mmCIF file of N, CA, C and O in Angstrom:
data_model
loop_
_atom_site.group_PDB
_atom_site.id
_atom_site.type_symbol
_atom_site.label_atom_id
_atom_site.label_comp_id
_atom_site.label_asym_id
_atom_site.label_seq_id
_atom_site.Cartn_x
_atom_site.Cartn_y
_atom_site.Cartn_z
ATOM 1 N N UNK A 1 -20.914 -9.693 -66.011
ATOM 2 C CA UNK A 1 -19.466 -9.405 -65.685
ATOM 3 C C UNK A 1 -18.214 -10.248 -66.192
ATOM 4 O O UNK A 1 -18.549 -11.489 -65.989
ATOM 5 N N UNK A 2 -17.797 -9.533 -67.083
ATOM 6 C CA UNK A 2 -16.314 -9.941 -67.735
ATOM 7 C C UNK A 2 -15.660 -8.993 -67.138
ATOM 8 O O UNK A 2 -15.574 -7.853 -67.063
ATOM 9 N N UNK A 3 -14.255 -9.566 -67.218
ATOM 10 C CA UNK A 3 -13.229 -9.224 -66.576
ATOM 11 C C UNK A 3 -11.812 -9.598 -67.462
ATOM 12 O O UNK A 3 -12.250 -11.008 -67.585
ATOM 13 N N UNK A 4 -10.443 -8.681 -68.091
ATOM 14 C CA UNK A 4 -9.726 -9.844 -69.053
ATOM 15 C C UNK A 4 -8.619 -8.960 -68.358
ATOM 16 O O UNK A 4 -8.467 -7.426 -68.223
ATOM 17 N N UNK A 5 -7.164 -9.405 -67.846
ATOM 18 C CA UNK A 5 -6.143 -9.073 -67.627
ATOM 19 C C UNK A 5 -5.802 -9.586 -69.309
ATOM 20 O O UNK A 5 -5.072 -11.070 -68.980
ATOM 21 N N UNK A 6 -5.150 -8.997 -69.529
ATOM 22 C CA UNK A 6 -3.391 -10.025 -70.098
ATOM 23 C C UNK A 6 -1.990 -9.174 -69.797
ATOM 24 O O UNK A 6 -1.988 -7.740 -69.543
ATOM 25 N N UNK A 7 -1.009 -9.819 -69.666
ATOM 26 C CA UNK A 7 0.402 -9.520 -69.060
ATOM 27 C C UNK A 7 0.746 -10.021 -69.823
ATOM 28 O O UNK A 7 0.821 -10.649 -70.802
ATOM 29 N N UNK A 8 1.969 -9.098 -70.158
ATOM 30 C CA UNK A 8 3.905 -9.462 -71.107
ATOM 31 C C UNK A 8 4.716 -9.741 -70.160
ATOM 32 O O UNK A 8 4.853 -9.389 -69.107
ATOM 33 N N UNK A 9 5.051 -10.840 -70.509
ATOM 34 C CA UNK A 9 5.943 -11.722 -70.121
ATOM 35 C C UNK A 9 7.572 -11.135 -71.041
ATOM 36 O O UNK A 9 7.835 -10.717 -72.495
ATOM 37 N N UNK A 10 9.032 -11.717 -70.639
ATOM 38 C CA UNK A 10 10.547 -11.927 -71.184
ATOM 39 C C UNK A 10 9.745 -12.959 -72.262
ATOM 40 O O UNK A 10 10.305 -12.832 -73.112
ATOM 41 N N UNK A 11 9.653 -14.429 -71.526
ATOM 42 C CA UNK A 11 9.968 -15.327 -72.694
ATOM 43 C C UNK A 11 8.176 -16.646 -72.620
ATOM 44 O O UNK A 11 7.400 -15.648 -72.170
ATOM 45 N N UNK A 12 7.859 -16.878 -73.537
ATOM 46 C CA UNK A 12 6.729 -18.014 -73.610
ATOM 47 C C UNK A 12 6.400 -19.000 -72.760
ATOM 48 O O UNK A 12 4.885 -19.059 -72.083
ATOM 49 N N UNK A 13 8.040 -19.104 -71.869
ATOM 50 C CA UNK A 13 7.672 -20.144 -70.631
ATOM 51 C C UNK A 13 7.307 -19.275 -69.633
ATOM 52 O O UNK A 13 6.470 -19.666 -69.246
ATOM 53 N N UNK A 14 8.085 -18.708 -69.251
ATOM 54 C CA UNK A 14 7.209 -16.842 -68.193
ATOM 55 C C UNK A 14 5.980 -17.066 -67.911
ATOM 56 O O UNK A 14 4.556 -17.940 -67.549
ATOM 57 N N UNK A 15 4.644 -17.364 -69.706
ATOM 58 C CA UNK A 15 3.330 -16.832 -69.989
ATOM 59 C C UNK A 15 2.315 -18.252 -69.676
ATOM 60 O O UNK A 15 2.074 -17.506 -68.955
ATOM 61 N N UNK A 16 3.766 -18.871 -69.836
ATOM 62 C CA UNK A 16 2.571 -20.116 -69.961
ATOM 63 C C UNK A 16 2.309 -20.952 -68.285
ATOM 64 O O UNK A 16 1.441 -21.337 -68.086
ATOM 65 N N UNK A 17 3.603 -21.052 -68.003
ATOM 66 C CA UNK A 17 3.384 -20.967 -66.669
ATOM 67 C C UNK A 17 2.851 -20.045 -65.638
ATOM 68 O O UNK A 17 2.771 -20.532 -64.430
ATOM 69 N N UNK A 18 3.168 -18.800 -65.646
ATOM 70 C CA UNK A 18 1.701 -17.418 -64.981
ATOM 71 C C UNK A 18 0.886 -18.774 -65.531
ATOM 72 O O UNK A 18 -0.310 -18.321 -64.353
ATOM 73 N N UNK A 19 0.259 -18.418 -66.420
ATOM 74 C CA UNK A 19 -1.136 -19.308 -66.471
ATOM 75 C C UNK A 19 -1.258 -20.236 -66.295
ATOM 76 O O UNK A 19 -2.738 -20.144 -65.284
ATOM 77 N N UNK A 20 -0.851 -21.097 -66.277
ATOM 78 C CA UNK A 20 -1.054 -22.871 -64.892
ATOM 79 C C UNK A 20 -0.751 -21.882 -63.783
ATOM 80 O O UNK A 20 -1.869 -22.934 -62.879
ATOM 81 N N UNK A 21 0.206 -21.455 -63.328
ATOM 82 C CA UNK A 21 -0.295 -21.047 -62.018
ATOM 83 C C UNK A 21 -1.541 -20.268 -61.568
ATOM 84 O O UNK A 21 -1.787 -20.994 -60.112
ATOM 85 N N UNK A 22 -1.811 -19.294 -61.933
ATOM 86 C CA UNK A 22 -3.747 -19.023 -61.739
ATOM 87 C C UNK A 22 -4.197 -19.727 -61.964
ATOM 88 O O UNK A 22 -5.215 -19.708 -60.996
ATOM 89 N N UNK A 23 -4.296 -20.562 -62.639
ATOM 90 C CA UNK A 23 -4.785 -21.515 -63.118
ATOM 91 C C UNK A 23 -5.809 -22.526 -61.642
ATOM 92 O O UNK A 23 -6.483 -23.276 -61.007
ATOM 93 N N UNK A 24 -3.967 -23.501 -61.109
ATOM 94 C CA UNK A 24 -4.494 -23.983 -60.574
ATOM 95 C C UNK A 24 -4.816 -23.981 -59.091
ATOM 96 O O UNK A 24 -4.810 -24.261 -58.693
ATOM 97 N N UNK A 25 -4.258 -22.361 -59.068
ATOM 98 C CA UNK A 25 -4.521 -21.097 -58.473
ATOM 99 C C UNK A 25 -5.981 -21.586 -58.170
ATOM 100 O O UNK A 25 -6.219 -20.979 -55.935
ATOM 101 N N UNK A 26 -6.578 -20.499 -58.604
ATOM 102 C CA UNK A 26 -8.442 -20.231 -58.879
ATOM 103 C C UNK A 26 -9.303 -22.089 -58.323
ATOM 104 O O UNK A 26 -10.081 -21.445 -57.984
ATOM 105 N N UNK A 27 -8.812 -23.307 -59.067
ATOM 106 C CA UNK A 27 -9.550 -23.593 -58.745
ATOM 107 C C UNK A 27 -9.069 -24.464 -57.626
ATOM 108 O O UNK A 27 -10.356 -25.250 -57.167
ATOM 109 N N UNK A 28 -7.947 -24.315 -57.357
ATOM 110 C CA UNK A 28 -8.078 -24.723 -55.548
ATOM 111 C C UNK A 28 -8.791 -23.907 -54.848
ATOM 112 O O UNK A 28 -9.938 -24.323 -53.955
ATOM 113 N N UNK A 29 -8.870 -22.610 -54.817
ATOM 114 C CA UNK A 29 -9.629 -20.887 -53.980
ATOM 115 C C UNK A 29 -11.296 -21.615 -54.381
ATOM 116 O O UNK A 29 -12.128 -21.422 -53.611
ATOM 117 N N UNK A 30 -11.947 -21.809 -55.478
ATOM 118 C CA UNK A 30 -13.211 -21.736 -55.854
ATOM 119 C C UNK A 30 -13.203 -23.149 -55.794
ATOM 120 O O UNK A 30 -15.339 -24.143 -55.780
ATOM 121 N N UNK A 31 -12.490 -24.053 -55.483
ATOM 122 C CA UNK A 31 -13.055 -25.705 -55.159
ATOM 123 C C UNK A 31 -13.814 -25.623 -56.981
ATOM 124 O O UNK A 31 -14.895 -26.258 -56.266
ATOM 125 N N UNK A 32 -13.748 -25.081 -58.009
ATOM 126 C CA UNK A 32 -14.135 -25.565 -59.190
ATOM 127 C C UNK A 32 -13.685 -26.846 -60.136
ATOM 128 O O UNK A 32 -12.706 -27.456 -59.580
ATOM 129 N N UNK A 33 -14.060 -27.357 -61.848
ATOM 130 C CA UNK A 33 -13.665 -28.341 -62.010
ATOM 131 C C UNK A 33 -12.238 -27.872 -63.571
ATOM 132 O O UNK A 33 -12.783 -26.734 -63.767
ATOM 133 N N UNK A 34 -11.423 -28.163 -63.156
ATOM 134 C CA UNK A 34 -10.798 -27.146 -64.245
ATOM 135 C C UNK A 34 -10.552 -28.687 -65.080
ATOM 136 O O UNK A 34 -10.086 -29.684 -64.820
ATOM 137 N N UNK A 35 -9.930 -27.227 -66.271
ATOM 138 C CA UNK A 35 -10.093 -28.686 -67.908
ATOM 139 C C UNK A 35 -8.643 -28.195 -68.710
ATOM 140 O O UNK A 35 -8.801 -27.092 -68.343
ATOM 141 N N UNK A 36 -7.947 -28.877 -68.886
ATOM 142 C CA UNK A 36 -7.132 -28.616 -69.967
ATOM 143 C C UNK A 36 -7.790 -28.519 -71.214
ATOM 144 O O UNK A 36 -8.006 -29.775 -71.571
ATOM 145 N N UNK A 37 -6.808 -28.272 -72.320
ATOM 146 C CA UNK A 37 -7.916 -27.955 -73.293
ATOM 147 C C UNK A 37 -9.364 -27.596 -73.716
ATOM 148 O O UNK A 37 -9.268 -28.597 -74.497
ATOM 149 N N UNK A 38 -9.938 -27.475 -73.002
ATOM 150 C CA UNK A 38 -11.512 -27.059 -73.122
ATOM 151 C C UNK A 38 -11.427 -27.143 -74.173
ATOM 152 O O UNK A 38 -10.566 -26.785 -75.812
ATOM 153 N N UNK A 39 -12.590 -27.635 -74.989
ATOM 154 C CA UNK A 39 -13.104 -27.368 -76.273
ATOM 155 C C UNK A 39 -13.379 -26.219 -76.353
ATOM 156 O O UNK A 39 -13.780 -25.907 -76.032
ATOM 157 N N UNK A 40 -13.471 -25.083 -77.815
ATOM 158 C CA UNK A 40 -13.266 -24.677 -78.373
ATOM 159 C C UNK A 40 -12.562 -23.050 -78.154
ATOM 160 O O UNK A 40 -12.431 -21.543 -77.959
ATOM 161 N N UNK A 41 -11.484 -23.545 -77.383
ATOM 162 C CA UNK A 41 -10.223 -22.757 -76.825
ATOM 163 C C UNK A 41 -9.458 -23.134 -77.385
ATOM 164 O O UNK A 41 -8.835 -24.590 -77.564
ATOM 165 N N UNK A 42 -8.110 -22.297 -77.281
ATOM 166 C CA UNK A 42 -6.788 -22.962 -78.473
ATOM 167 C C UNK A 42 -6.128 -23.886 -77.097
ATOM 168 O O UNK A 42 -6.098 -23.531 -76.503
ATOM 169 N N UNK A 43 -5.588 -24.639 -78.333
ATOM 170 C CA UNK A 43 -4.337 -25.107 -77.049
ATOM 171 C C UNK A 43 -3.589 -24.992 -76.119
ATOM 172 O O UNK A 43 -3.664 -23.480 -76.736
ATOM 173 N N UNK A 44 -2.904 -25.349 -74.900
ATOM 174 C CA UNK A 44 -2.409 -25.214 -73.253
ATOM 175 C C UNK A 44 -3.471 -24.048 -73.217
ATOM 176 O O UNK A 44 -3.083 -23.603 -72.039
ATOM 177 N N UNK A 45 -4.891 -23.841 -73.437
ATOM 178 C CA UNK A 45 -5.474 -22.931 -71.912
ATOM 179 C C UNK A 45 -6.218 -23.871 -71.564
ATOM 180 O O UNK A 45 -6.042 -25.173 -71.834
ATOM 181 N N UNK A 46 -6.404 -23.040 -70.864
ATOM 182 C CA UNK A 46 -7.318 -24.074 -69.159
ATOM 183 C C UNK A 46 -7.849 -22.477 -69.143
ATOM 184 O O UNK A 46 -8.403 -21.535 -69.153
ATOM 185 N N UNK A 47 -9.672 -23.670 -68.437
ATOM 186 C CA UNK A 47 -10.843 -23.368 -67.900
ATOM 187 C C UNK A 47 -11.355 -23.969 -66.992
ATOM 188 O O UNK A 47 -11.243 -25.013 -66.252
ATOM 189 N N UNK A 48 -11.345 -23.417 -65.868
ATOM 190 C CA UNK A 48 -12.447 -23.109 -65.084
ATOM 191 C C UNK A 48 -13.964 -23.153 -64.993
ATOM 192 O O UNK A 48 -13.778 -22.164 -65.105
ATOM 193 N N UNK A 49 -14.568 -24.686 -64.688
ATOM 194 C CA UNK A 49 -15.935 -23.834 -64.302
ATOM 195 C C UNK A 49 -16.711 -23.709 -62.812
ATOM 196 O O UNK A 49 -15.834 -24.592 -61.908
ATOM 197 N N UNK A 50 -16.857 -23.283 -62.595
ATOM 198 C CA UNK A 50 -17.842 -22.892 -60.533
ATOM 199 C C UNK A 50 -19.184 -23.047 -61.224
ATOM 200 O O UNK A 50 -19.616 -21.500 -61.258
ATOM 201 N N UNK A 51 -19.814 -23.685 -60.529
ATOM 202 C CA UNK A 51 -21.047 -23.460 -60.064
ATOM 203 C C UNK A 51 -21.774 -24.148 -59.446
ATOM 204 O O UNK A 51 -22.976 -24.212 -59.004
ATOM 205 N N UNK A 52 -21.185 -23.686 -58.372
ATOM 206 C CA UNK A 52 -21.222 -24.646 -56.914
ATOM 207 C C UNK A 52 -22.181 -23.350 -56.375
ATOM 208 O O UNK A 52 -21.489 -22.001 -55.963
ATOM 209 N N UNK A 53 -22.665 -23.564 -55.665
ATOM 210 C CA UNK A 53 -24.289 -22.138 -54.790
ATOM 211 C C UNK A 53 -22.682 -21.639 -53.946
ATOM 212 O O UNK A 53 -22.877 -20.336 -53.686
ATOM 213 N N UNK A 54 -22.219 -22.637 -53.467
ATOM 214 C CA UNK A 54 -21.520 -21.673 -51.631
ATOM 215 C C UNK A 54 -20.719 -20.820 -52.320
ATOM 216 O O UNK A 54 -20.599 -19.954 -51.948
ATOM 217 N N UNK A 55 -19.896 -21.056 -53.478
ATOM 218 C CA UNK A 55 -19.373 -20.203 -54.171
ATOM 219 C C UNK A 55 -19.664 -18.740 -54.673
ATOM 220 O O UNK A 55 -18.768 -17.695 -55.014
ATOM 221 N N UNK A 56 -21.481 -19.287 -55.045
ATOM 222 C CA UNK A 56 -21.617 -18.013 -55.564
ATOM 223 C C UNK A 56 -21.719 -16.538 -54.795
ATOM 224 O O UNK A 56 -21.774 -15.356 -54.934
ATOM 225 N N UNK A 57 -21.601 -16.765 -53.703
ATOM 226 C CA UNK A 57 -22.303 -15.535 -52.552
ATOM 227 C C UNK A 57 -20.555 -15.009 -52.820
ATOM 228 O O UNK A 57 -20.533 -13.683 -52.756
ATOM 229 N N UNK A 58 -19.329 -15.608 -53.352
ATOM 230 C CA UNK A 58 -17.508 -14.735 -53.318
ATOM 231 C C UNK A 58 -17.670 -14.810 -55.429
ATOM 232 O O UNK A 58 -17.347 -13.307 -55.453
ATOM 233 N N UNK A 59 -18.547 -15.038 -55.949
ATOM 234 C CA UNK A 59 -18.046 -14.913 -57.581
ATOM 235 C C UNK A 59 -20.232 -14.972 -57.522
ATOM 236 O O UNK A 59 -20.338 -13.372 -58.716
ATOM 237 N N UNK A 60 -20.584 -14.260 -57.509
ATOM 238 C CA UNK A 60 -22.855 -13.616 -57.691
ATOM 239 C C UNK A 60 -23.056 -14.727 -58.483
ATOM 240 O O UNK A 60 -23.780 -13.677 -59.284
ATOM 241 N N UNK A 61 -22.533 -15.841 -59.083
ATOM 242 C CA UNK A 61 -23.308 -16.765 -59.548
ATOM 243 C C UNK A 61 -22.072 -17.639 -60.677
ATOM 244 O O UNK A 61 -21.099 -17.721 -59.904
ATOM 245 N N UNK A 62 -23.218 -18.542 -60.623
ATOM 246 C CA UNK A 62 -22.100 -19.076 -61.556
ATOM 247 C C UNK A 62 -20.974 -18.599 -62.804
ATOM 248 O O UNK A 62 -21.137 -17.166 -63.174
ATOM 249 N N UNK A 63 -19.666 -19.082 -62.704
ATOM 250 C CA UNK A 63 -18.707 -18.301 -63.451
ATOM 251 C C UNK A 63 -17.927 -19.517 -63.928
ATOM 252 O O UNK A 63 -18.082 -20.533 -63.870
ATOM 253 N N UNK A 64 -16.924 -19.461 -64.882
ATOM 254 C CA UNK A 64 -16.446 -20.056 -66.503
ATOM 255 C C UNK A 64 -15.398 -18.552 -66.160
ATOM 256 O O UNK A 64 -15.346 -17.200 -66.145
ATOM 257 N N UNK A 65 -14.527 -19.497 -65.448
ATOM 258 C CA UNK A 65 -12.400 -19.060 -65.690
ATOM 259 C C UNK A 65 -11.561 -19.339 -66.638
ATOM 260 O O UNK A 65 -11.295 -20.458 -66.752
ATOM 261 N N UNK A 66 -11.163 -18.682 -68.086
ATOM 262 C CA UNK A 66 -10.063 -18.999 -68.446
ATOM 263 C C UNK A 66 -9.167 -18.225 -68.757
ATOM 264 O O UNK A 66 -7.926 -16.919 -68.628
ATOM 265 N N UNK A 67 -7.437 -18.705 -68.856
ATOM 266 C CA UNK A 67 -6.253 -18.384 -68.492
ATOM 267 C C UNK A 67 -5.691 -19.332 -69.863
ATOM 268 O O UNK A 67 -4.988 -20.468 -70.461
ATOM 269 N N UNK A 68 -4.811 -18.601 -71.152
ATOM 270 C CA UNK A 68 -3.978 -19.215 -72.102
ATOM 271 C C UNK A 68 -2.767 -18.345 -72.046
ATOM 272 O O UNK A 68 -3.022 -17.112 -72.084
ATOM 273 N N UNK A 69 -2.087 -18.956 -72.899
ATOM 274 C CA UNK A 69 -0.369 -18.120 -73.081
ATOM 275 C C UNK A 69 -0.507 -18.512 -74.513
ATOM 276 O O UNK A 69 -1.286 -19.155 -75.336
ATOM 277 N N UNK A 70 0.180 -17.008 -75.392
ATOM 278 C CA UNK A 70 0.205 -16.305 -76.446
ATOM 279 C C UNK A 70 1.267 -16.402 -76.421
ATOM 280 O O UNK A 70 1.549 -14.389 -76.496
ATOM 281 N N UNK A 71 1.974 -17.149 -76.892
ATOM 282 C CA UNK A 71 3.616 -16.240 -77.641
ATOM 283 C C UNK A 71 3.871 -15.916 -75.655
ATOM 284 O O UNK A 71 3.794 -16.417 -74.848
ATOM 285 N N UNK A 72 4.881 -14.295 -75.501
ATOM 286 C CA UNK A 72 5.288 -14.061 -74.681
ATOM 287 C C UNK A 72 3.915 -13.382 -73.714
ATOM 288 O O UNK A 72 4.108 -12.835 -72.797
ATOM 289 N N UNK A 73 2.087 -13.564 -74.171
ATOM 290 C CA UNK A 73 2.053 -13.004 -73.230
ATOM 291 C C UNK A 73 0.227 -14.062 -72.503
ATOM 292 O O UNK A 73 0.672 -15.350 -73.035
ATOM 293 N N UNK A 74 0.622 -13.396 -70.981
ATOM 294 C CA UNK A 74 -0.777 -14.572 -70.096
ATOM 295 C C UNK A 74 -2.740 -13.546 -70.878
ATOM 296 O O UNK A 74 -2.079 -12.627 -70.646
ATOM 297 N N UNK A 75 -3.421 -14.487 -70.745
ATOM 298 C CA UNK A 75 -4.555 -13.379 -71.474
ATOM 299 C C UNK A 75 -5.161 -14.775 -70.118
ATOM 300 O O UNK A 75 -5.439 -15.974 -70.123
ATOM 301 N N UNK A 76 -6.654 -13.671 -69.383
ATOM 302 C CA UNK A 76 -6.861 -14.790 -68.772
ATOM 303 C C UNK A 76 -8.197 -13.835 -69.247
ATOM 304 O O UNK A 76 -8.468 -12.749 -68.793
ATOM 305 N N UNK A 77 -9.065 -13.981 -69.105
ATOM 306 C CA UNK A 77 -10.500 -14.181 -68.928
ATOM 307 C C UNK A 77 -11.551 -14.393 -67.624
ATOM 308 O O UNK A 77 -11.807 -15.679 -68.105
ATOM 309 N N UNK A 78 -12.526 -13.874 -66.870
ATOM 310 C CA UNK A 78 -13.447 -14.274 -65.860
ATOM 311 C C UNK A 78 -14.892 -13.304 -66.522
ATOM 312 O O UNK A 78 -15.168 -12.918 -66.868
ATOM 313 N N UNK A 79 -15.235 -14.521 -66.222
ATOM 314 C CA UNK A 79 -17.207 -14.233 -66.274
ATOM 315 C C UNK A 79 -18.301 -15.426 -65.278
ATOM 316 O O UNK A 79 -17.912 -16.049 -65.235
ATOM 317 N N UNK A 80 -19.020 -13.970 -65.120
ATOM 318 C CA UNK A 80 -20.369 -14.951 -64.384
ATOM 319 C C UNK A 80 -21.347 -13.998 -64.748
ATOM 320 O O UNK A 80 -21.207 -13.121 -65.002
ATOM 321 N N UNK A 81 -21.707 -14.908 -65.258
ATOM 322 C CA UNK A 81 -22.512 -15.411 -66.036
ATOM 323 C C UNK A 81 -24.695 -15.563 -65.507
ATOM 324 O O UNK A 81 -24.179 -16.474 -63.703
ATOM 325 N N UNK A 82 -25.660 -15.466 -65.624
ATOM 326 C CA UNK A 82 -26.599 -16.527 -65.101
ATOM 327 C C UNK A 82 -27.402 -17.762 -65.185
ATOM 328 O O UNK A 82 -27.731 -18.478 -64.583
ATOM 329 N N UNK A 83 -25.816 -18.705 -65.717
ATOM 330 C CA UNK A 83 -25.494 -19.903 -66.291
ATOM 331 C C UNK A 83 -24.580 -20.123 -66.784
ATOM 332 O O UNK A 83 -23.871 -19.694 -66.862
ATOM 333 N N UNK A 84 -24.036 -21.196 -66.200
ATOM 334 C CA UNK A 84 -22.279 -21.663 -65.915
ATOM 335 C C UNK A 84 -22.672 -21.505 -68.265
ATOM 336 O O UNK A 84 -21.142 -21.462 -68.611
ATOM 337 N N UNK A 85 -23.086 -21.823 -68.542
ATOM 338 C CA UNK A 85 -23.340 -21.752 -70.124
ATOM 339 C C UNK A 85 -23.076 -20.774 -70.787
ATOM 340 O O UNK A 85 -22.130 -20.623 -71.705
ATOM 341 N N UNK A 86 -23.381 -20.130 -70.182
ATOM 342 C CA UNK A 86 -23.622 -18.607 -71.176
ATOM 343 C C UNK A 86 -22.314 -17.676 -69.896
ATOM 344 O O UNK A 86 -21.614 -17.072 -70.573
ATOM 345 N N UNK A 87 -21.817 -18.291 -69.147
ATOM 346 C CA UNK A 87 -20.679 -17.549 -69.220
ATOM 347 C C UNK A 87 -19.430 -18.135 -69.129
ATOM 348 O O UNK A 87 -18.492 -18.277 -70.064
ATOM 349 N N UNK A 88 -19.908 -19.510 -69.770
ATOM 350 C CA UNK A 88 -18.611 -19.981 -70.505
ATOM 351 C C UNK A 88 -19.163 -20.024 -72.002
ATOM 352 O O UNK A 88 -17.387 -19.454 -72.765
ATOM 353 N N UNK A 89 -19.899 -19.838 -72.437
ATOM 354 C CA UNK A 89 -19.618 -18.873 -74.166
ATOM 355 C C UNK A 89 -18.458 -17.626 -73.812
ATOM 356 O O UNK A 89 -18.382 -16.786 -75.013
ATOM 357 N N UNK A 90 -19.430 -16.922 -72.752
ATOM 358 C CA UNK A 90 -18.436 -15.813 -72.857
ATOM 359 C C UNK A 90 -17.608 -15.549 -73.239
ATOM 360 O O UNK A 90 -16.987 -14.671 -73.380
ATOM 361 N N UNK A 91 -16.625 -16.800 -71.968
ATOM 362 C CA UNK A 91 -15.179 -16.372 -71.910
ATOM 363 C C UNK A 91 -14.595 -16.909 -73.587
ATOM 364 O O UNK A 91 -13.910 -16.626 -73.411
ATOM 365 N N UNK A 92 -15.457 -18.003 -73.895
ATOM 366 C CA UNK A 92 -14.749 -18.207 -75.049
ATOM 367 C C UNK A 92 -14.765 -17.052 -76.359
ATOM 368 O O UNK A 92 -13.602 -16.843 -77.100
ATOM 369 N N UNK A 93 -15.723 -16.054 -76.641
ATOM 370 C CA UNK A 93 -15.975 -15.625 -77.206
ATOM 371 C C UNK A 93 -14.189 -14.076 -77.139
ATOM 372 O O UNK A 93 -14.004 -13.532 -77.812
ATOM 373 N N UNK A 94 -14.482 -14.242 -75.385
ATOM 374 C CA UNK A 94 -14.210 -13.060 -74.977
ATOM 375 C C UNK A 94 -12.209 -13.214 -75.606
ATOM 376 O O UNK A 94 -11.472 -12.363 -76.348
ATOM 377 N N UNK A 95 -11.649 -14.701 -75.061
ATOM 378 C CA UNK A 95 -10.857 -14.555 -75.064
ATOM 379 C C UNK A 95 -10.306 -14.585 -76.363
ATOM 380 O O UNK A 95 -9.731 -14.429 -76.884
ATOM 381 N N UNK A 96 -11.255 -15.337 -77.556
ATOM 382 C CA UNK A 96 -10.584 -15.140 -78.760
ATOM 383 C C UNK A 96 -10.267 -13.778 -79.674
ATOM 384 O O UNK A 96 -9.670 -13.080 -80.449
ATOM 385 N N UNK A 97 -10.832 -13.054 -79.413
ATOM 386 C CA UNK A 97 -10.928 -11.348 -79.423
ATOM 387 C C UNK A 97 -9.432 -10.802 -78.874
ATOM 388 O O UNK A 97 -8.884 -10.442 -79.469
ATOM 389 N N UNK A 98 -9.628 -11.470 -78.014
ATOM 390 C CA UNK A 98 -8.463 -10.979 -76.835
ATOM 391 C C UNK A 98 -7.027 -11.776 -77.954
ATOM 392 O O UNK A 98 -6.366 -10.132 -78.250
ATOM 393 N N UNK A 99 -7.294 -12.613 -77.596
ATOM 394 C CA UNK A 99 -6.242 -13.199 -78.783
ATOM 395 C C UNK A 99 -5.563 -12.667 -80.505
ATOM 396 O O UNK A 99 -4.409 -12.502 -80.388
ATOM 397 N N UNK A 100 -7.130 -12.417 -80.449
ATOM 398 C CA UNK A 100 -6.718 -11.597 -81.800
ATOM 399 C C UNK A 100 -6.415 -10.184 -81.321
ATOM 400 O O UNK A 100 -5.334 -10.426 -82.892
ATOM 401 N N UNK A 101 -6.131 -10.079 -81.284
ATOM 402 C CA UNK A 101 -5.407 -8.583 -80.528
ATOM 403 C C UNK A 101 -4.094 -8.560 -80.791
ATOM 404 O O UNK A 101 -2.987 -7.298 -80.663
ATOM 405 N N UNK A 102 -3.626 -9.533 -80.651
ATOM 406 C CA UNK A 102 -2.182 -9.489 -80.261
ATOM 407 C C UNK A 102 -1.186 -10.033 -81.453
ATOM 408 O O UNK A 102 -1.917 -10.606 -82.126
ATOM 409 N N UNK A 103 0.315 -9.619 -81.216
ATOM 410 C CA UNK A 103 1.037 -9.851 -82.402
ATOM 411 C C UNK A 103 1.461 -12.411 -81.965
ATOM 412 O O UNK A 103 0.948 -12.644 -81.039
ATOM 413 N N UNK A 104 1.072 -12.353 -83.702
ATOM 414 C CA UNK A 104 1.239 -14.019 -83.467
ATOM 415 C C UNK A 104 3.018 -14.225 -82.631
ATOM 416 O O UNK A 104 3.671 -14.116 -81.781
#
């Protein structure tokens, strides 16, 4: 399962703060590992990885979630997959596709 949200703000700062706030809240909620500027994602992105079996009841499996600011846009991508590696790969691919669709 993969989900995507793109939100537009008045400013770059608003989009960045929103992405940061969502990442922090979900890291606390899912008790996952939050990575600042993870490999293979643009600078300023955050990725949360959740491989805790207790969280699987809510997420239905290993999950990766990413939030990136891009100009006045905030892009959030979530993937739940059969493995954490598969979820991370999906998130990276979808983030790249979504960012490519937005104006510079």
